């Protein structure tokens, strides 16, 4: 099995969501979250890569591969998949859990 080939699905049957790495790469490009073509992005999304955002208006940003020690120099050393695939899910679950606590439902 290889996530880059699209034969691995990240899903939750309990909460009704799921995606593949190719589907995530198409979505990130289509929604203009990352200016990287899906063909290239799906190859790098599940590897040791990170995205360096644009520093000027003309700059579109760069996708870079981690080298030894790079992750210590970065302020937010997060691989692409964790940042754009998992972090949004974590944020949603965290928001639901805090809303449940504030409504008096306790922890989920």
XYZ file of N, CA and C in Angstrom:
324
model
N 0.840 -1.175 0.000
C 0.000 0.000 0.000
C 0.887 1.241 0.000
N 0.442 2.250 -0.738
C 1.222 3.476 -0.868
C 0.258 4.661 -0.955
N 0.254 5.563 0.035
C -0.662 6.702 0.005
C -0.540 7.551 -1.259
N 0.674 7.655 -1.816
C 0.883 8.471 -3.014
C 0.159 7.897 -4.221
N -0.036 6.593 -4.251
C -0.736 5.952 -5.365
C -2.253 6.027 -5.215
N -2.707 6.428 -4.043
C -4.143 6.574 -3.836
C -4.819 5.306 -3.368
N -4.059 4.287 -2.984
C -4.694 3.057 -2.534
C -4.776 2.964 -1.005
N -4.587 4.092 -0.329
C -4.763 4.192 1.114
C -5.777 5.299 1.368
N -6.766 4.997 2.183
C -7.791 5.988 2.514
C -7.666 6.336 3.994
N -7.627 7.609 4.288
C -7.652 8.101 5.662
C -9.107 8.435 5.941
N -9.707 7.742 6.911
C -11.154 7.879 7.081
C -11.590 7.638 8.520
N -12.793 8.099 8.787
C -13.476 7.800 10.036
C -14.910 7.417 9.695
N -15.249 6.154 9.888
C -16.619 5.705 9.643
C -17.560 6.302 10.687
N -17.060 6.465 11.898
C -17.874 7.015 12.979
C -18.325 8.439 12.675
N -17.416 9.264 12.136
C -17.733 10.665 11.887
C -18.028 10.974 10.423
N -17.910 9.995 9.544
C -18.348 10.145 8.158
C -17.448 10.990 7.271
N -16.157 10.860 7.398
C -15.251 11.574 6.497
C -14.178 10.617 6.009
N -13.584 10.965 4.875
C -12.495 10.174 4.339
C -11.851 10.881 3.164
N -10.573 10.590 2.924
C -9.870 11.178 1.785
C -8.651 10.341 1.450
N -8.190 10.475 0.233
C -6.939 9.869 -0.208
C -5.932 10.995 -0.412
N -4.676 10.652 -0.530
C -3.645 11.672 -0.766
C -3.874 12.366 -2.116
N -4.187 11.634 -3.221
C -4.479 12.340 -4.479
C -5.682 13.279 -4.374
N -6.726 12.852 -3.662
C -7.908 13.712 -3.503
C -7.560 14.956 -2.683
N -6.755 14.786 -1.641
C -6.336 15.934 -0.828
C -5.485 16.892 -1.644
N -4.582 16.376 -2.456
C -3.726 17.252 -3.261
C -4.551 18.030 -4.287
N -5.541 17.390 -4.892
C -6.426 18.117 -5.831
C -7.211 19.202 -5.111
N -7.711 18.888 -3.936
C -8.496 19.852 -3.167
C -7.655 21.051 -2.724
N -6.443 20.798 -2.262
C -5.561 21.892 -1.829
C -5.212 22.817 -2.991
N -5.027 22.253 -4.178
C -4.712 23.072 -5.356
C -5.954 23.813 -5.845
N -7.073 23.102 -5.938
C -8.311 23.703 -6.450
C -8.790 24.856 -5.561
N -8.638 24.705 -4.263
C -9.070 25.747 -3.323
C -8.000 26.807 -3.077
N -6.919 26.738 -3.847
C -5.829 27.720 -3.804
C -5.186 27.827 -2.430
N -5.128 26.698 -1.722
C -4.447 26.664 -0.442
C -2.953 26.496 -0.667
N -2.598 25.663 -1.639
C -1.202 25.476 -2.034
C -1.086 25.666 -3.543
N -0.138 26.469 -4.000
C 0.004 26.719 -5.442
C 0.888 25.666 -6.130
N 0.650 24.412 -5.819
C 1.462 23.325 -6.359
C 0.534 22.374 -7.101
N 0.881 22.023 -8.328
C 0.058 21.129 -9.145
C -0.151 19.800 -8.417
N -1.373 19.251 -8.495
C -1.679 18.009 -7.786
C -0.762 16.837 -8.112
N -0.289 16.750 -9.347
C 0.597 15.647 -9.726
C 1.878 15.669 -8.890
N 2.450 16.841 -8.702
C 3.660 16.982 -7.892
C 3.331 16.909 -6.400
N 2.255 17.543 -6.006
C 1.897 17.604 -4.595
C 1.621 16.218 -4.022
N 0.933 15.361 -4.766
C 0.628 14.026 -4.230
C 1.889 13.195 -4.027
N 2.942 13.485 -4.772
C 4.204 12.767 -4.596
C 4.945 13.243 -3.349
N 4.713 14.483 -2.964
C 5.459 15.073 -1.852
C 4.645 15.191 -0.570
N 3.344 15.079 -0.678
C 2.466 15.321 0.468
C 2.741 14.364 1.620
N 3.112 13.141 1.316
C 3.308 12.143 2.362
C 4.784 11.906 2.651
N 5.648 12.808 2.224
C 7.084 12.659 2.458
C 7.602 13.682 3.455
N 8.907 13.825 3.492
C 9.548 14.786 4.392
C 9.669 16.145 3.717
N 8.532 16.752 3.432
C 8.502 18.050 2.777
C 7.712 19.022 3.628
N 8.017 20.279 3.476
C 7.245 21.345 4.114
C 7.052 22.456 3.092
N 6.127 23.353 3.358
C 5.838 24.446 2.442
C 6.307 25.742 3.060
N 7.110 26.477 2.301
C 7.576 27.794 2.738
C 6.694 28.825 2.040
N 5.840 29.520 2.777
C 4.920 30.487 2.164
C 5.651 31.615 1.446
N 4.921 32.288 0.596
C 5.466 33.408 -0.169
C 5.918 34.518 0.771
N 7.049 35.116 0.424
C 7.549 36.219 1.244
C 7.210 37.575 0.618
N 6.905 37.584 -0.680
C 6.490 38.802 -1.374
C 5.273 38.495 -2.233
N 4.683 39.524 -2.818
C 3.513 39.319 -3.676
C 3.831 38.482 -4.912
N 5.005 38.671 -5.475
C 5.382 37.958 -6.693
C 5.793 36.514 -6.412
N 6.186 36.250 -5.203
C 6.621 34.911 -4.813
C 5.400 34.050 -4.522
N 5.347 32.823 -5.072
C 4.214 31.937 -4.833
C 4.465 30.957 -3.696
N 5.651 30.963 -3.155
C 5.998 30.018 -2.114
C 6.732 28.832 -2.713
N 7.332 28.030 -1.855
C 8.114 26.896 -2.319
C 7.843 25.684 -1.452
N 7.903 24.525 -2.090
C 7.855 23.282 -1.355
C 9.289 22.796 -1.234
N 9.711 22.531 -0.022
C 11.094 22.168 0.219
C 11.194 20.839 0.945
N 12.245 20.101 0.672
C 12.500 18.843 1.358
C 13.370 19.121 2.576
N 13.012 18.471 3.682
C 13.809 18.617 4.883
C 15.172 18.002 4.688
N 16.154 18.684 5.188
C 17.500 18.133 5.247
C 17.827 17.958 6.721
N 18.878 17.267 7.015
C 19.252 17.058 8.416
C 19.413 18.399 9.123
N 18.693 18.566 10.210
C 18.797 19.778 11.005
C 17.851 20.895 10.589
N 17.220 20.805 9.398
C 16.305 21.858 8.949
C 15.126 22.039 9.901
N 14.582 20.935 10.406
C 13.395 21.029 11.250
C 13.667 21.794 12.539
N 14.916 21.873 12.949
C 15.243 22.637 14.149
C 15.332 24.131 13.850
N 15.618 24.506 12.606
C 15.742 25.912 12.226
C 14.382 26.556 11.985
N 13.395 25.735 11.622
C 12.074 26.267 11.294
C 11.291 26.573 12.559
N 10.461 27.608 12.484
C 9.649 27.946 13.648
C 8.484 26.965 13.791
N 7.962 26.464 12.700
C 6.866 25.499 12.716
C 7.255 24.273 11.887
N 8.047 23.363 12.412
C 8.501 22.212 11.623
C 7.414 21.153 11.478
N 6.545 21.321 10.500
C 5.430 20.404 10.309
C 5.456 19.883 8.879
N 5.456 18.546 8.704
C 5.384 17.999 7.351
C 4.080 18.399 6.661
N 4.089 18.406 5.332
C 2.910 18.824 4.558
C 1.647 18.067 4.962
N 1.738 16.741 5.074
C 0.540 15.964 5.383
C -0.030 16.322 6.748
N 0.836 16.507 7.728
C 0.362 16.877 9.061
C -0.276 18.261 9.050
N 0.320 19.190 8.304
C -0.187 20.561 8.289
C -1.489 20.708 7.512
N -1.573 20.063 6.342
C -2.737 20.279 5.476
C -3.725 19.121 5.456
N -3.329 17.952 5.967
C -4.233 16.812 6.004
C -4.783 16.540 7.388
N -3.915 16.593 8.395
C -4.324 16.237 9.745
C -4.702 17.432 10.627
N -3.974 18.539 10.517
C -4.241 19.691 11.381
C -5.682 20.207 11.259
N -6.248 20.309 10.056
C -7.650 20.736 9.981
C -8.599 19.794 10.724
N -8.320 18.491 10.675
C -9.158 17.536 11.404
C -8.998 17.712 12.905
N -7.761 17.879 13.355
C -7.520 18.095 14.778
C -8.223 19.357 15.255
N -8.185 20.408 14.445
C -8.843 21.669 14.818
C -10.354 21.485 14.949
N -10.936 20.726 14.037
C -12.381 20.482 14.077
C -12.745 19.697 15.332
N -12.031 18.608 15.577
C -12.324 17.800 16.758
C -12.105 18.575 18.049
N -11.076 19.392 18.085
C -10.814 20.207 19.266
C -11.937 21.233 19.476
N -12.400 21.832 18.384
C -13.497 22.794 18.478
C -14.785 22.151 18.959
N -15.072 20.962 18.473
C -16.279 20.247 18.898
C -16.188 19.876 20.375
N -15.013 19.412 20.780
C -14.832 19.031 22.180
C -14.977 20.225 23.110
N -14.397 21.370 22.737
C -14.509 22.551 23.602
C -15.940 23.100 23.601
N -16.648 22.991 22.480
C -18.046 23.428 22.436
C -18.908 22.528 23.318
N -18.624 21.238 23.315
C -19.382 20.312 24.153
C -19.174 20.611 25.627
N -17.935 20.917 25.985
C -17.641 21.250 27.390
C -18.335 22.549 27.777
N -18.312 23.553 26.893
C -18.943 24.839 27.221
C -20.460 24.728 27.295
N -21.036 23.747 26.634
C -22.482 23.527 26.697
C -22.876 22.631 27.862
N -21.889 22.154 28.609
C -22.169 21.321 29.765
C -22.307 19.838 29.436
N -21.875 19.427 28.268
C -21.982 18.023 27.887
C -20.800 17.199 28.363
N -19.814 17.826 28.936
C -18.613 17.111 29.369
C -17.688 16.866 28.185
N -16.695 16.056 28.426
C -15.741 15.774 27.356
C -16.264 14.657 26.469
N -15.849 14.712 25.207
C -16.306 13.705 24.245
C -15.261 12.620 24.131
